[in-house]
Every structure is written in structure tokens, then in C-alpha cells.
JSON list of C-alpha atoms and ligand atoms in Angstrom, two decimals:
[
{"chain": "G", "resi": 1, "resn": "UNK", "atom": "CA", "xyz": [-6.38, -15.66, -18.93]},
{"chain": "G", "resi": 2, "resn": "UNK", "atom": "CA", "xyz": [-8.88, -13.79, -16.38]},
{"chain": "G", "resi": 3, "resn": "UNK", "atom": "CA", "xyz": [-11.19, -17.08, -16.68]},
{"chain": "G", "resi": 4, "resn": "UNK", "atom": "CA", "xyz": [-8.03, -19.44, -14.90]},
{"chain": "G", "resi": 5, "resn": "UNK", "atom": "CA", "xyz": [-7.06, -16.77, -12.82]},
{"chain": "G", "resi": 6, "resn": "UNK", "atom": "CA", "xyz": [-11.21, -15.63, -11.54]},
{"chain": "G", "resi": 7, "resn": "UNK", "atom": "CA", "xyz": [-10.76, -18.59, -8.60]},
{"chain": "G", "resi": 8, "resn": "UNK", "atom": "CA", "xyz": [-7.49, -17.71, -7.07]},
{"chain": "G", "resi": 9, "resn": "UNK", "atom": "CA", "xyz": [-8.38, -14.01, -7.02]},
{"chain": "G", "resi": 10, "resn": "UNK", "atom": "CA", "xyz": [-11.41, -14.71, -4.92]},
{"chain": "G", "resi": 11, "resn": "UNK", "atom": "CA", "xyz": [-9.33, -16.84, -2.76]},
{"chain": "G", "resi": 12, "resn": "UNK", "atom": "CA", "xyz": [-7.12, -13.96, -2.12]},
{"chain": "G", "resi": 13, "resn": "UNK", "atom": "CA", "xyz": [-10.29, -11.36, -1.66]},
{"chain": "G", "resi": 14, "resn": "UNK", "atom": "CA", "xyz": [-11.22, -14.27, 1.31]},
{"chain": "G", "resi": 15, "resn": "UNK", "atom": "CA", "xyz": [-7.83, -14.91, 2.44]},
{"chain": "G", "resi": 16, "resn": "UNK", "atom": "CA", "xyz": [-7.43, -11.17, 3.31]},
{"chain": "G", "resi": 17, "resn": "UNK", "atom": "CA", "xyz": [-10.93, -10.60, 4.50]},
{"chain": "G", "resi": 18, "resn": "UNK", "atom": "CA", "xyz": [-10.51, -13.33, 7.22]},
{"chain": "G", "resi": 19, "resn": "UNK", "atom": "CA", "xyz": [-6.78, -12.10, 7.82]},
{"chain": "G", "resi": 20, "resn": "UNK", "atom": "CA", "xyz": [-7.85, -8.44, 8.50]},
{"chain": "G", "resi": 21, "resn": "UNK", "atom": "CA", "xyz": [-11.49, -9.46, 10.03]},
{"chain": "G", "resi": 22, "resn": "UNK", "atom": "CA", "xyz": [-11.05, -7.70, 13.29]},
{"chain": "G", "resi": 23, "resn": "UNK", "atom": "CA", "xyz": [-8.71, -4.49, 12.12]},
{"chain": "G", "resi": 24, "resn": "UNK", "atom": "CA", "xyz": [-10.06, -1.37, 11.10]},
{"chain": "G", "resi": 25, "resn": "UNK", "atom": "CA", "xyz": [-8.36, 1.54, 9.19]},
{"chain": "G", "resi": 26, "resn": "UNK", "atom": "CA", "xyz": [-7.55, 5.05, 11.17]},
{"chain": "G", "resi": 27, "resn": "UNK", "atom": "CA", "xyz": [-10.89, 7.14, 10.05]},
{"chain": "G", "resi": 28, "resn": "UNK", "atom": "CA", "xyz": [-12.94, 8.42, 12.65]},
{"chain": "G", "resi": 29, "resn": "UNK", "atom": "CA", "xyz": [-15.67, 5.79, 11.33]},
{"chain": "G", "resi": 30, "resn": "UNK", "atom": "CA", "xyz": [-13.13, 3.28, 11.55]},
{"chain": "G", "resi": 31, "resn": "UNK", "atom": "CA", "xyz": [-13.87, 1.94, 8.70]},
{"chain": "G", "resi": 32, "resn": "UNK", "atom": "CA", "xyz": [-13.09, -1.94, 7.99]},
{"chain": "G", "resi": 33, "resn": "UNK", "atom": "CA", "xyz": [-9.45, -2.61, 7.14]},
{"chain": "G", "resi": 34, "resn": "UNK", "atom": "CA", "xyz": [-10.35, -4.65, 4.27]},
{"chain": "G", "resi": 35, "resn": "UNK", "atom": "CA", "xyz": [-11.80, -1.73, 2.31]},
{"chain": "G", "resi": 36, "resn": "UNK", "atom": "CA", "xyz": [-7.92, -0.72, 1.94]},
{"chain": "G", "resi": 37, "resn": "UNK", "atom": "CA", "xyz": [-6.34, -3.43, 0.04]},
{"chain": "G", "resi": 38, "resn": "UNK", "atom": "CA", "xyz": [-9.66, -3.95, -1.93]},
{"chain": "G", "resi": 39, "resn": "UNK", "atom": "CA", "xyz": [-9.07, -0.30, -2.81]},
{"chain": "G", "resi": 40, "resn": "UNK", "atom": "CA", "xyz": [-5.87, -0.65, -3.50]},
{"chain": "G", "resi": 41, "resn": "UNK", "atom": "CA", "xyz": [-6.92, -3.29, -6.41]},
{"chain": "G", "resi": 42, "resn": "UNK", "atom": "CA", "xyz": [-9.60, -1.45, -7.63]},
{"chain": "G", "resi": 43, "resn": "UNK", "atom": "CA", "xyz": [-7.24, 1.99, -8.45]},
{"chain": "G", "resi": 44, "resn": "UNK", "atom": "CA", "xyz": [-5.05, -0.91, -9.98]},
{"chain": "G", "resi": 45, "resn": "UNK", "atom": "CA", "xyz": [-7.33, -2.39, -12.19]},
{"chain": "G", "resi": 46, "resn": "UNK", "atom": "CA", "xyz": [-9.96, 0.10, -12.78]},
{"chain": "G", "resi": 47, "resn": "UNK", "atom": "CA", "xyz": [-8.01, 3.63, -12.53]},
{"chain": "G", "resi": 48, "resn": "UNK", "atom": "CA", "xyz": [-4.43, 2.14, -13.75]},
{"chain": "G", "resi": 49, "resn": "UNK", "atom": "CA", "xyz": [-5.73, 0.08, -16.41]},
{"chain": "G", "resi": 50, "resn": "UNK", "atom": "CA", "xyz": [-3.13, -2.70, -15.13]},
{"chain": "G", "resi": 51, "resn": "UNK", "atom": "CA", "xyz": [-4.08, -6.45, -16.48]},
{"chain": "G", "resi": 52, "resn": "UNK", "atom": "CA", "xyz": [-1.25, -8.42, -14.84]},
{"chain": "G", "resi": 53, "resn": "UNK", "atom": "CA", "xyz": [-3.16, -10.45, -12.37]},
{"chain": "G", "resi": 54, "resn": "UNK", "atom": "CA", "xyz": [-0.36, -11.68, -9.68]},
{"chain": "G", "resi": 55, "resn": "UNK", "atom": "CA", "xyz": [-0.16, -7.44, -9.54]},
{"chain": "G", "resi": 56, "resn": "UNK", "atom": "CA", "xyz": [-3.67, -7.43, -8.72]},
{"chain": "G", "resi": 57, "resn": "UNK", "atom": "CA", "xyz": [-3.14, -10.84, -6.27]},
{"chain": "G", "resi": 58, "resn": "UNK", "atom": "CA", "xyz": [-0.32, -9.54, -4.63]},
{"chain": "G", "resi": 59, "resn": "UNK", "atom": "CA", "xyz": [-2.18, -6.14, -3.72]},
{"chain": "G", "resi": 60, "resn": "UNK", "atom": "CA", "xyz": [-5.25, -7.95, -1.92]},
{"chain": "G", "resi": 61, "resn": "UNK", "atom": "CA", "xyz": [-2.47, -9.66, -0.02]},
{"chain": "G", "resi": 62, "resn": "UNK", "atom": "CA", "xyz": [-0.42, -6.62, 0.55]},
{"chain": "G", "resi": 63, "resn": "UNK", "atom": "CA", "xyz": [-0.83, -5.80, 4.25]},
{"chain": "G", "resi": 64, "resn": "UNK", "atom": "CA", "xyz": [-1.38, -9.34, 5.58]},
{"chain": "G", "resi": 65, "resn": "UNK", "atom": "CA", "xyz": [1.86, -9.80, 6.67]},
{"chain": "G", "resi": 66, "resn": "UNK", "atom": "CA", "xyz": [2.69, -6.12, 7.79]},
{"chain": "G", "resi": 67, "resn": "UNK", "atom": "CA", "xyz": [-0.40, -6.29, 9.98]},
{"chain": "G", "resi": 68, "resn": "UNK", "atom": "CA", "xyz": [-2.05, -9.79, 10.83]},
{"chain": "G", "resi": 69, "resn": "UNK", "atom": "CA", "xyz": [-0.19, -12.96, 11.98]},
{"chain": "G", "resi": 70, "resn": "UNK", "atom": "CA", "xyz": [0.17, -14.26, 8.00]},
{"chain": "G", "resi": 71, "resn": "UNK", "atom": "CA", "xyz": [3.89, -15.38, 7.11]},
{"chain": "G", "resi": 72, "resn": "UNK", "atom": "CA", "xyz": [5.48, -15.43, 3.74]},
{"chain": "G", "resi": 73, "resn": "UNK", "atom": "CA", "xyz": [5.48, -19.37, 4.02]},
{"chain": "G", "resi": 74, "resn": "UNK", "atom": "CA", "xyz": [1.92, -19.36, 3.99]},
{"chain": "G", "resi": 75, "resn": "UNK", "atom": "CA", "xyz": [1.12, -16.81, 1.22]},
{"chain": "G", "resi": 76, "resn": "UNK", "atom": "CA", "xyz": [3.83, -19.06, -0.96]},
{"chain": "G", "resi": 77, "resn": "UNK", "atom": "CA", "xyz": [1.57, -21.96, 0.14]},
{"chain": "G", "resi": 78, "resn": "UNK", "atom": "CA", "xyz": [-1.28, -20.85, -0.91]},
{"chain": "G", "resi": 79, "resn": "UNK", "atom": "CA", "xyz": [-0.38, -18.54, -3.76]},
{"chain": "G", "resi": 80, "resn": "UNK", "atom": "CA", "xyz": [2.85, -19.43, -4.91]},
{"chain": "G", "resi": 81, "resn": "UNK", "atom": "CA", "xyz": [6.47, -17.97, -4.80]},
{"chain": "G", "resi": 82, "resn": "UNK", "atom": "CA", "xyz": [5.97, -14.89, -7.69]},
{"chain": "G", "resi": 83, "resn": "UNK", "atom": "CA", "xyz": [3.21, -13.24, -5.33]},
{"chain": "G", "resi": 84, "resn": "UNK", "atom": "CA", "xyz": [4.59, -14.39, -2.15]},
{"chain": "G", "resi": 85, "resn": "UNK", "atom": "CA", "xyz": [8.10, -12.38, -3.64]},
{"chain": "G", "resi": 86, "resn": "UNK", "atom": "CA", "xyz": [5.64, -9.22, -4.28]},
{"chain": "G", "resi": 87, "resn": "UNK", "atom": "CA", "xyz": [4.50, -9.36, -1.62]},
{"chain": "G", "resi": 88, "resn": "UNK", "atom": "CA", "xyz": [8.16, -9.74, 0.15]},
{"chain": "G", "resi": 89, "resn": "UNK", "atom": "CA", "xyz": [8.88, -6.11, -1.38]},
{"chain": "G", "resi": 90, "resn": "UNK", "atom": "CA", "xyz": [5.76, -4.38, -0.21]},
{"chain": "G", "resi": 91, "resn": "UNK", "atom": "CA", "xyz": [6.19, -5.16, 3.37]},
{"chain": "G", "resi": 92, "resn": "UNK", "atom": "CA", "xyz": [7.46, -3.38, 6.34]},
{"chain": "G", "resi": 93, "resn": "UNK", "atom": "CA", "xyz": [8.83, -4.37, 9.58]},
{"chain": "G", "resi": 94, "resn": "UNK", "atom": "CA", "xyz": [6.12, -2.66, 12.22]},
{"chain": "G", "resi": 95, "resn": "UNK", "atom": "CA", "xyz": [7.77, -4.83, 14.87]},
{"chain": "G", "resi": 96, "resn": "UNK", "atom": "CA", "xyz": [10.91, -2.69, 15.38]},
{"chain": "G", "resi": 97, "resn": "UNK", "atom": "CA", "xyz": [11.64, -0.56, 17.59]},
{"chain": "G", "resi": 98, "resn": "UNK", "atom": "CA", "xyz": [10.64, 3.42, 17.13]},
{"chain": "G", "resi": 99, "resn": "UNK", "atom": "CA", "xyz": [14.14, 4.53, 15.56]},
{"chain": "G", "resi": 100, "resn": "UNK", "atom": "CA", "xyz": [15.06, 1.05, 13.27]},
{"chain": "G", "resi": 101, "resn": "UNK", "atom": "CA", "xyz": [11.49, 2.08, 11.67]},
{"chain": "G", "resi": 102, "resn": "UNK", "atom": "CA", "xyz": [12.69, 5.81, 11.61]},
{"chain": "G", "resi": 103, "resn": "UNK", "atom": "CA", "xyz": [15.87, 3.99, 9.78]},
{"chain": "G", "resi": 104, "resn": "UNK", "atom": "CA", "xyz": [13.40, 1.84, 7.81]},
{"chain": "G", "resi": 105, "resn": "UNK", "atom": "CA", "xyz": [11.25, 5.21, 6.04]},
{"chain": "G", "resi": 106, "resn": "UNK", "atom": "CA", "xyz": [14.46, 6.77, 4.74]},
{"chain": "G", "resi": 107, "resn": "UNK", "atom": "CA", "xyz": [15.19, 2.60, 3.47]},
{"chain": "G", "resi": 108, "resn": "UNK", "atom": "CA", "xyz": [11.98, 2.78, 1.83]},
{"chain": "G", "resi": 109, "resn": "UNK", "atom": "CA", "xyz": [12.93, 6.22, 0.03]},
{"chain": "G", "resi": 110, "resn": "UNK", "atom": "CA", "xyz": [16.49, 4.38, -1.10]},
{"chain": "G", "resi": 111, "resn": "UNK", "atom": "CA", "xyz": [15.19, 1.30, -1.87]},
{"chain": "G", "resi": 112, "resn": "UNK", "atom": "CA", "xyz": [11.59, 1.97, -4.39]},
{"chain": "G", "resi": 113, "resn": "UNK", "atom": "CA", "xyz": [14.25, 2.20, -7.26]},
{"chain": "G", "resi": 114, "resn": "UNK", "atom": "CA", "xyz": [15.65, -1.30, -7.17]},
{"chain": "G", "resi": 115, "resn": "UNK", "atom": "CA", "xyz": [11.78, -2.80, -6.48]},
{"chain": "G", "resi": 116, "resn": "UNK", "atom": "CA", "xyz": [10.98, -4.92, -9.45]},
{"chain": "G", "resi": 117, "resn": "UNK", "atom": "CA", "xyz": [7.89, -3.54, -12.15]},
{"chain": "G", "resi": 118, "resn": "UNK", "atom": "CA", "xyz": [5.40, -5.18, -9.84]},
{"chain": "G", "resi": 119, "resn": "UNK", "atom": "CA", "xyz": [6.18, -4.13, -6.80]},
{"chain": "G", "resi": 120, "resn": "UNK", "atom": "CA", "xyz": [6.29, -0.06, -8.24]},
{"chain": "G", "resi": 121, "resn": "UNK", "atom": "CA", "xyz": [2.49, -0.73, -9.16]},
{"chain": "G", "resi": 122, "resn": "UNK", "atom": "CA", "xyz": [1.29, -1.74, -5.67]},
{"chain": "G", "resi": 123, "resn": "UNK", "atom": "CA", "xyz": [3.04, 0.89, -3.80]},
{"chain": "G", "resi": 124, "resn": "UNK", "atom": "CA", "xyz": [1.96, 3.79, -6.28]},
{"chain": "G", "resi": 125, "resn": "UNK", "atom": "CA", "xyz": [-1.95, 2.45, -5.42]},
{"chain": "G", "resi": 126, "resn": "UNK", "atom": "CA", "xyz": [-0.60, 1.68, -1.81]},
{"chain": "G", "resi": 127, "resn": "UNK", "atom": "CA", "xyz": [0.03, 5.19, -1.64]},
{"chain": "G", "resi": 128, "resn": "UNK", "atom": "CA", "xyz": [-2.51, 7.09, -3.61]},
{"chain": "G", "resi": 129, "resn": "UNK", "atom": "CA", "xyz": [-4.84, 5.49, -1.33]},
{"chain": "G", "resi": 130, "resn": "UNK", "atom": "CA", "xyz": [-3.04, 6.17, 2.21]},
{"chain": "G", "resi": 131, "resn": "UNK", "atom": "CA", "xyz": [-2.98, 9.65, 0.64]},
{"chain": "G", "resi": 132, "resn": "UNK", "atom": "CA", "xyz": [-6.43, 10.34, -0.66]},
{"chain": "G", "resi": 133, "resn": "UNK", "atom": "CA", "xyz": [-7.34, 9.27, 2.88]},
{"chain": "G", "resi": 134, "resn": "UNK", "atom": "CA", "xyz": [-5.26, 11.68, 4.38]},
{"chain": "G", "resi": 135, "resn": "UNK", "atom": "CA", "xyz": [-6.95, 14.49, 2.06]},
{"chain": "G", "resi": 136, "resn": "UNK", "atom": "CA", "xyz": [-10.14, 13.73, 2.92]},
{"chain": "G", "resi": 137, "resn": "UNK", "atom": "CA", "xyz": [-9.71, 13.52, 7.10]},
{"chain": "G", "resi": 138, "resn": "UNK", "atom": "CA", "xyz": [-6.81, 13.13, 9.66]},
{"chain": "G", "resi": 139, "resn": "UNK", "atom": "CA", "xyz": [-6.98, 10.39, 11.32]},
{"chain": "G", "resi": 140, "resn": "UNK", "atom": "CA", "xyz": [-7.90, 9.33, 15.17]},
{"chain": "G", "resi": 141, "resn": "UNK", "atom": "CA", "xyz": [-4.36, 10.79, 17.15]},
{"chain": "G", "resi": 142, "resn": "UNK", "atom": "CA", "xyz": [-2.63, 12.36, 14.10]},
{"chain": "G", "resi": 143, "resn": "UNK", "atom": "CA", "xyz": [-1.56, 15.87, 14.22]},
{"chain": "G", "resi": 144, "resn": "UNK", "atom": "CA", "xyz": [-1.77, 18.55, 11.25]},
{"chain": "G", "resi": 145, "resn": "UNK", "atom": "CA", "xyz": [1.84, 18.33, 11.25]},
{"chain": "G", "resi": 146, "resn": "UNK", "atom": "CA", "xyz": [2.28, 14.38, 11.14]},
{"chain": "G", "resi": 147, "resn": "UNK", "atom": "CA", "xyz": [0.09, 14.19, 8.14]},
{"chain": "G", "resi": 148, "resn": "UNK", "atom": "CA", "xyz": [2.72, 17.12, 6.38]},
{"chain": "G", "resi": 149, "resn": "UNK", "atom": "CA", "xyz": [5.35, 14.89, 7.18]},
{"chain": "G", "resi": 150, "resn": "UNK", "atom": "CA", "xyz": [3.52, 11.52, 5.63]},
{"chain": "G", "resi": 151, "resn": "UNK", "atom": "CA", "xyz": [3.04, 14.05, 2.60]},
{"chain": "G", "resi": 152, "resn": "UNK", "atom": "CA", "xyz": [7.03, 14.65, 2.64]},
{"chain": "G", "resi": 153, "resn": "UNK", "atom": "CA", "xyz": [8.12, 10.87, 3.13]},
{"chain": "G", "resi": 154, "resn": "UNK", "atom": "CA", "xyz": [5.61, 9.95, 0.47]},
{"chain": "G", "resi": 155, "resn": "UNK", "atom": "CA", "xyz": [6.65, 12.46, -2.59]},
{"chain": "G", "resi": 156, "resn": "UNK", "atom": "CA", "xyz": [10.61, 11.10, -1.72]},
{"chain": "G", "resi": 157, "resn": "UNK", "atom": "CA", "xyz": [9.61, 7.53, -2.34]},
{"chain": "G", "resi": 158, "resn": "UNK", "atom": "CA", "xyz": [7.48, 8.37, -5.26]},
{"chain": "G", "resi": 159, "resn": "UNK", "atom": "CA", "xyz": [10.29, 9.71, -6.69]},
{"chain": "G", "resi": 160, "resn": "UNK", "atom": "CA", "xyz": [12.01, 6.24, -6.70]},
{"chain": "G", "resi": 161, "resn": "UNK", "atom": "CA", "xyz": [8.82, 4.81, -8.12]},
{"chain": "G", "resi": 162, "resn": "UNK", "atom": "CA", "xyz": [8.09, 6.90, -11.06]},
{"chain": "G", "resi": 163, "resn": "UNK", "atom": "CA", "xyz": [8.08, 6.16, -15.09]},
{"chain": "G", "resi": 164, "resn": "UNK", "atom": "CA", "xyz": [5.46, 3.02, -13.84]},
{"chain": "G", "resi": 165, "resn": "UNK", "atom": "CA", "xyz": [2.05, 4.02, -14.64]},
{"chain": "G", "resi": 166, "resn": "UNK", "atom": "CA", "xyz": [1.48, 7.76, -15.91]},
{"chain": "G", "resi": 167, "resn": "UNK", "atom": "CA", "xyz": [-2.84, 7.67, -14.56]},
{"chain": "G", "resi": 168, "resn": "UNK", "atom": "CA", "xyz": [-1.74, 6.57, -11.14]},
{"chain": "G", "resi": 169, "resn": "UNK", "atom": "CA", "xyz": [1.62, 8.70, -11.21]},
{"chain": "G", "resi": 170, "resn": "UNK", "atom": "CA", "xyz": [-0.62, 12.17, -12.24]},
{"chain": "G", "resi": 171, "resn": "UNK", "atom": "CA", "xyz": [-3.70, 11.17, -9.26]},
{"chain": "G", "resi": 172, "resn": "UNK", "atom": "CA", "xyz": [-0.56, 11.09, -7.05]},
{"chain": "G", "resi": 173, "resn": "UNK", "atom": "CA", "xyz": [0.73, 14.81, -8.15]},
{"chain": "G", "resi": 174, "resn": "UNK", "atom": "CA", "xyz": [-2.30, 16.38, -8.17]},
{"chain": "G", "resi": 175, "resn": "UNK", "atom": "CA", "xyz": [-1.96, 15.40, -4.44]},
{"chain": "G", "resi": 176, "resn": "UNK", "atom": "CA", "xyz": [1.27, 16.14, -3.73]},
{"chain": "G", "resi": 177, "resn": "UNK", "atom": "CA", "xyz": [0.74, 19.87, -5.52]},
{"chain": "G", "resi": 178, "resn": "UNK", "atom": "CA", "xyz": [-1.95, 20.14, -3.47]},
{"chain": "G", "resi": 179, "resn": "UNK", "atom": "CA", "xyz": [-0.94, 20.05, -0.42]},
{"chain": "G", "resi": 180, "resn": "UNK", "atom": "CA", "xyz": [2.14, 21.72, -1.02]},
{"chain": "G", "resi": 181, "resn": "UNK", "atom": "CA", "xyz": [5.03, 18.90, -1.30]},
{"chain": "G", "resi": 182, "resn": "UNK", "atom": "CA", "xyz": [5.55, 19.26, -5.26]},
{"chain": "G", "resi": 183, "resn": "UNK", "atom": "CA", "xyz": [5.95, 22.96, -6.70]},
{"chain": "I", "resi": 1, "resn": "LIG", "atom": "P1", "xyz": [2.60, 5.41, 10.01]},
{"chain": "I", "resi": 1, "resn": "LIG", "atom": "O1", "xyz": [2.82, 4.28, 10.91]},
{"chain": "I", "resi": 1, "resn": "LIG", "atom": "O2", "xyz": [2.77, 6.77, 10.52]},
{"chain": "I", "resi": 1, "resn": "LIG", "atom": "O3", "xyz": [1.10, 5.26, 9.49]},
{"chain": "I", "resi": 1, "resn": "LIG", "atom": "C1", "xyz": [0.75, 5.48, 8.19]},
{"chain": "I", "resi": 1, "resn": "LIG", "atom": "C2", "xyz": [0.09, 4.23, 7.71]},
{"chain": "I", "resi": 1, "resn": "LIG", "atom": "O4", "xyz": [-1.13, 3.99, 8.38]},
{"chain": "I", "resi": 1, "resn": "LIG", "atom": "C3", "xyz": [-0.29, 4.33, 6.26]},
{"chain": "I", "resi": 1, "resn": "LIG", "atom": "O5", "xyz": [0.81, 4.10, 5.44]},
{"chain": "I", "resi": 1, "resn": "LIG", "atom": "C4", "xyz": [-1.35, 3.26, 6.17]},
{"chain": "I", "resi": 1, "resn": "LIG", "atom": "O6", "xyz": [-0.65, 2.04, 6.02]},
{"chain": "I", "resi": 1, "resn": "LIG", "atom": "C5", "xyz": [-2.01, 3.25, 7.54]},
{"chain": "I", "resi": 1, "resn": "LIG", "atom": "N1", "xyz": [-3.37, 3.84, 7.63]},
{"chain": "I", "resi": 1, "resn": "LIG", "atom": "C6", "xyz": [-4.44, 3.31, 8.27]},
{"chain": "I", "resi": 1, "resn": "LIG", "atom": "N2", "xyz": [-5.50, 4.09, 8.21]},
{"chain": "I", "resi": 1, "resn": "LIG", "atom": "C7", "xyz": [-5.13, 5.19, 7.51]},
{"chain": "I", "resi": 1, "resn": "LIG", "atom": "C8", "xyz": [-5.82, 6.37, 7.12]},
{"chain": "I", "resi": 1, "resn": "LIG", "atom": "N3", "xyz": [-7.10, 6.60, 7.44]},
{"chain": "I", "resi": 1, "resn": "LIG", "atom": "N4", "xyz": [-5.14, 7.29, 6.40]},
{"chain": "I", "resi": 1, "resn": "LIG", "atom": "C9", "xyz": [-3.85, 7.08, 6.09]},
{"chain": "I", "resi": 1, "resn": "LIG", "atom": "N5", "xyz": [-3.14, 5.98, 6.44]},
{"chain": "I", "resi": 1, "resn": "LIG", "atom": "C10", "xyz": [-3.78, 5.04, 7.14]},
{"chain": "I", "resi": 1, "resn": "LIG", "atom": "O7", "xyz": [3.49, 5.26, 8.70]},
{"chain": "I", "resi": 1, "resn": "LIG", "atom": "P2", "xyz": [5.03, 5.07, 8.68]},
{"chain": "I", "resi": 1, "resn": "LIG", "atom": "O8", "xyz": [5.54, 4.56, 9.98]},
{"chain": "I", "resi": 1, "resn": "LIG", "atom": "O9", "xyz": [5.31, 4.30, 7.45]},
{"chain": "I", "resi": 1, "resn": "LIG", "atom": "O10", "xyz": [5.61, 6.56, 8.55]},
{"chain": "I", "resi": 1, "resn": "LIG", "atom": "C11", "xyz": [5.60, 7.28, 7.36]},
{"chain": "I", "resi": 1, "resn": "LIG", "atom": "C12", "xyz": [6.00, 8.75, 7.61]},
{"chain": "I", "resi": 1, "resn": "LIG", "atom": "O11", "xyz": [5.06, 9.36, 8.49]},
{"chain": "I", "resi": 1, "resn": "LIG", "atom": "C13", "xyz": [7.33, 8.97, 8.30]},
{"chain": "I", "resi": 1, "resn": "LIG", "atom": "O12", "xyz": [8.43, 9.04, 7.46]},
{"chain": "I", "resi": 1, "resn": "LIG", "atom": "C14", "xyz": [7.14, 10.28, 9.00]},
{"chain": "I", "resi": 1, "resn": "LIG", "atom": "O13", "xyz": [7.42, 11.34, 8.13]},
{"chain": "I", "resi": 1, "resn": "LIG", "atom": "C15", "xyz": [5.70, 10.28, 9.33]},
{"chain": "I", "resi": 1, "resn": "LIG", "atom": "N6", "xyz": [5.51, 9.95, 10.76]},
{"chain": "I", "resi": 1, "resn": "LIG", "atom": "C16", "xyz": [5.32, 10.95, 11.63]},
{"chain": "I", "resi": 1, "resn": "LIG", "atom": "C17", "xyz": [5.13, 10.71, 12.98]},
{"chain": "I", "resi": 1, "resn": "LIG", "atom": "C18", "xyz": [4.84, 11.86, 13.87]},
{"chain": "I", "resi": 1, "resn": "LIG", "atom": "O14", "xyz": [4.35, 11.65, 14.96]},
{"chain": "I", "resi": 1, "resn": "LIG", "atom": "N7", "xyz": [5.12, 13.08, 13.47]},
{"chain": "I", "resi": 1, "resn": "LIG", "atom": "C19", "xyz": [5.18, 9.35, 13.51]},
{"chain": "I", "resi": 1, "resn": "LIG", "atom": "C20", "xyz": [5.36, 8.34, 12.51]},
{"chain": "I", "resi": 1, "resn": "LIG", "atom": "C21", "xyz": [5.51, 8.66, 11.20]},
{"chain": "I", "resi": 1, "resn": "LIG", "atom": "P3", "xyz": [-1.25, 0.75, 5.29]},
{"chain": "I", "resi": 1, "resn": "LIG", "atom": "O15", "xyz": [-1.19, 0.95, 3.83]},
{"chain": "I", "resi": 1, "resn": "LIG", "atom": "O16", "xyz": [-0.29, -0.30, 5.77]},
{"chain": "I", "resi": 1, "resn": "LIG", "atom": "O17", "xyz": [-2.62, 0.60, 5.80]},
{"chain": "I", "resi": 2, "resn": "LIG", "atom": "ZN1", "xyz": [-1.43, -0.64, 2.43]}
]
């Protein structure tokens, strides 16, 4: 029930606060990075109607190991293995070098197929997110032409992510029609 689980959310709203305390997202206001994955819940919860709460967990915790010092070992510590293994899915390398991560976005268009139920959910709100940001302002360094491309990439692994949640899928197309990607 909600009641069990109220504790252990709030633990992960902390855990990620303090993990992402000095990062901030690409806006010109450079907005605190924490406003992302909190985001990310809310078009869970409140747009996609979803109720599973290691979904909504796992998406607080998304980008702590992507982009802080936070290991798997420690989110299984402190969480448990079924959102540390969410979490495990959601993640990309940003360590490699330039091309493996090249190598790595075409992966990520392969590989959103065989991602469990779970996983599907917080990418979808991952990327509605990334992409509503996008429509509103490019970021600090991006050109015209690298936010087309993000556009691109993101409609291919989409595709591999569809049939998941119709509200979330349809906020997504109206993007992607609008800014030319989907016809
Ligand atoms: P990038 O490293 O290019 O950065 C995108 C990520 O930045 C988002 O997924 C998001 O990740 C984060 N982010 C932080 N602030 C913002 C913001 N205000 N708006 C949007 N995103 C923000 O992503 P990838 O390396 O995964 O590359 C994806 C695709 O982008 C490639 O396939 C390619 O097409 C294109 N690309 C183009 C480049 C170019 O110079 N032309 C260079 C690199 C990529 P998070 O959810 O983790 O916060
Ligand atoms: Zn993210």
C-alpha cells in the first residue's frame, strides 16, 4: 500500500536531492538538477496515472548513477535489488569515450524492446521531459541542429518503447509531430 511505501519514497526524494545537490540541468537558468527526476515522477504518477511504486522509486533514483558518484551496490543497499535492477536498465555509460557512446545511442534504439514493463515507463517520462525541455529552449552550447538530432534519436527509441502507457505515449507524439520527426 502507499501508507508502507510513503517512508521509502521520501528517502529516495532525499537520497537524490543530496546525490544531485551541486548539478544543475542545461537551461540558461540552470535550473537545479533535482527538478528533473522529481519531474520525471510527477508525469509518472500524475500525467500517466501509473500506481506501481518501485516505478515511481526507481525514477527519483534514475540519474544518480549516470551522473553523481552513486553505485548500484548502494541503491540495492538502500532500496533493494527490484529498483536497484530498474534502475540498472535506465542507465548509461557517460564515462566512455565519444564514439563507444555514439555506439551506445544506436544500443539504446536496439535495446528499449527487450527493457522489462518498468523500465519502458521511466524512459517514456525520461524522455517526455528531456523533450518538453528542448521545446521550450535550447540549451547553454547546443546548436539548432543538435537538438533535431536528439528529436531523431528519441522518436527511434520510442519506437522500441511503445504499447506502455497511451497518455505519456500521445504527450510524446504531439512532440515528435511537432517538430517534424513523426509525419
Ligand atoms: P546528450 O549527452 O547529448 O544530452 C542530452 C541529455 O542531457 C538529456 O538526455 C538529458 O539527460 C540531459 N539534459 C540536461 N539538461 C537538459 C535540458 N535542459 N534539455 C534537455 N536535456 C537536458 O545525450 P546523448 O549523449 O544521450 O545523445 C542523444 C542524441 O543526441 C544522439 O543520438 C545524437 O543524435 C544527439 N547528439 C548530438 C550531438 C551534436 O553535437 N550534434 C552530440 C551528442 C549527441 P538526463 O535525463 O540524463 O538529464
Ligand atoms: Zn533523466
Amino acid at each position: 500500500s502507499w501508507e508502507e511505501n510513503l517512508p521509502e519514497l521520501v528517502e529516495c526524494i532525499n537520497f537524490a536531492a543530496i546525490k544531485h545537490k551541486n548539478q544543475r540541468r542545461l537551461d540558461k537558468e540552470q535550473t537545479p538538477y533535482i527538478n528533473h527526476p522529481i519531474g520525471v515522477a510527477y508525469i509518472l504518477t500524475n500525467e500517466g496515472k501509473v500506481t506501481n511504486p518501485n516505478v515511481i522509486k526507481a525514477a527519483l533514483l534514475h540519474d544518480t548513477v549516470e551522473d553523481t558518484d552513486t553505485t548500484f551496490e548502494e541503491i540495492s543497499q538502500y532500496f533493494g535489488n527490484e529498483i536497484k535492477n530498474i534502475v540498472v536498465e535506465v542507465t548509461d555509460d557517460k564515462h566512455l569515450p565519444k564514439l563507444e557512446r555514439k555506439k551506445l545511442q544506436v544500443k539504446q534504439i536496439e535495446h528499449a524492446v527487450h527493457c522489462s514493463f518498468e523500465a519502458k515507463l521511466v524512459k517514456l517520462a525520461d524522455k517526455l521531459y528531456n523533450l518538453r525541455d528542448l521545446d521550450k529552449q535550447i540549451p547553454t552550447g547546443w546548436s539548432e541542429n543538435r537538438v533535431k538530432e536528439y528529436f531523431i534519436w528519441a522518436e527511434r527509441v520510442v519506437k522500441g518503447l511503445r504499447g506502455t502507457n497511451i497518455y505519456i505515449e500521445e504527450e510524446l507524439d504531439k512532440l515528435f509531430f511537432k517538430h517534424g520527426v513523426l509525419k
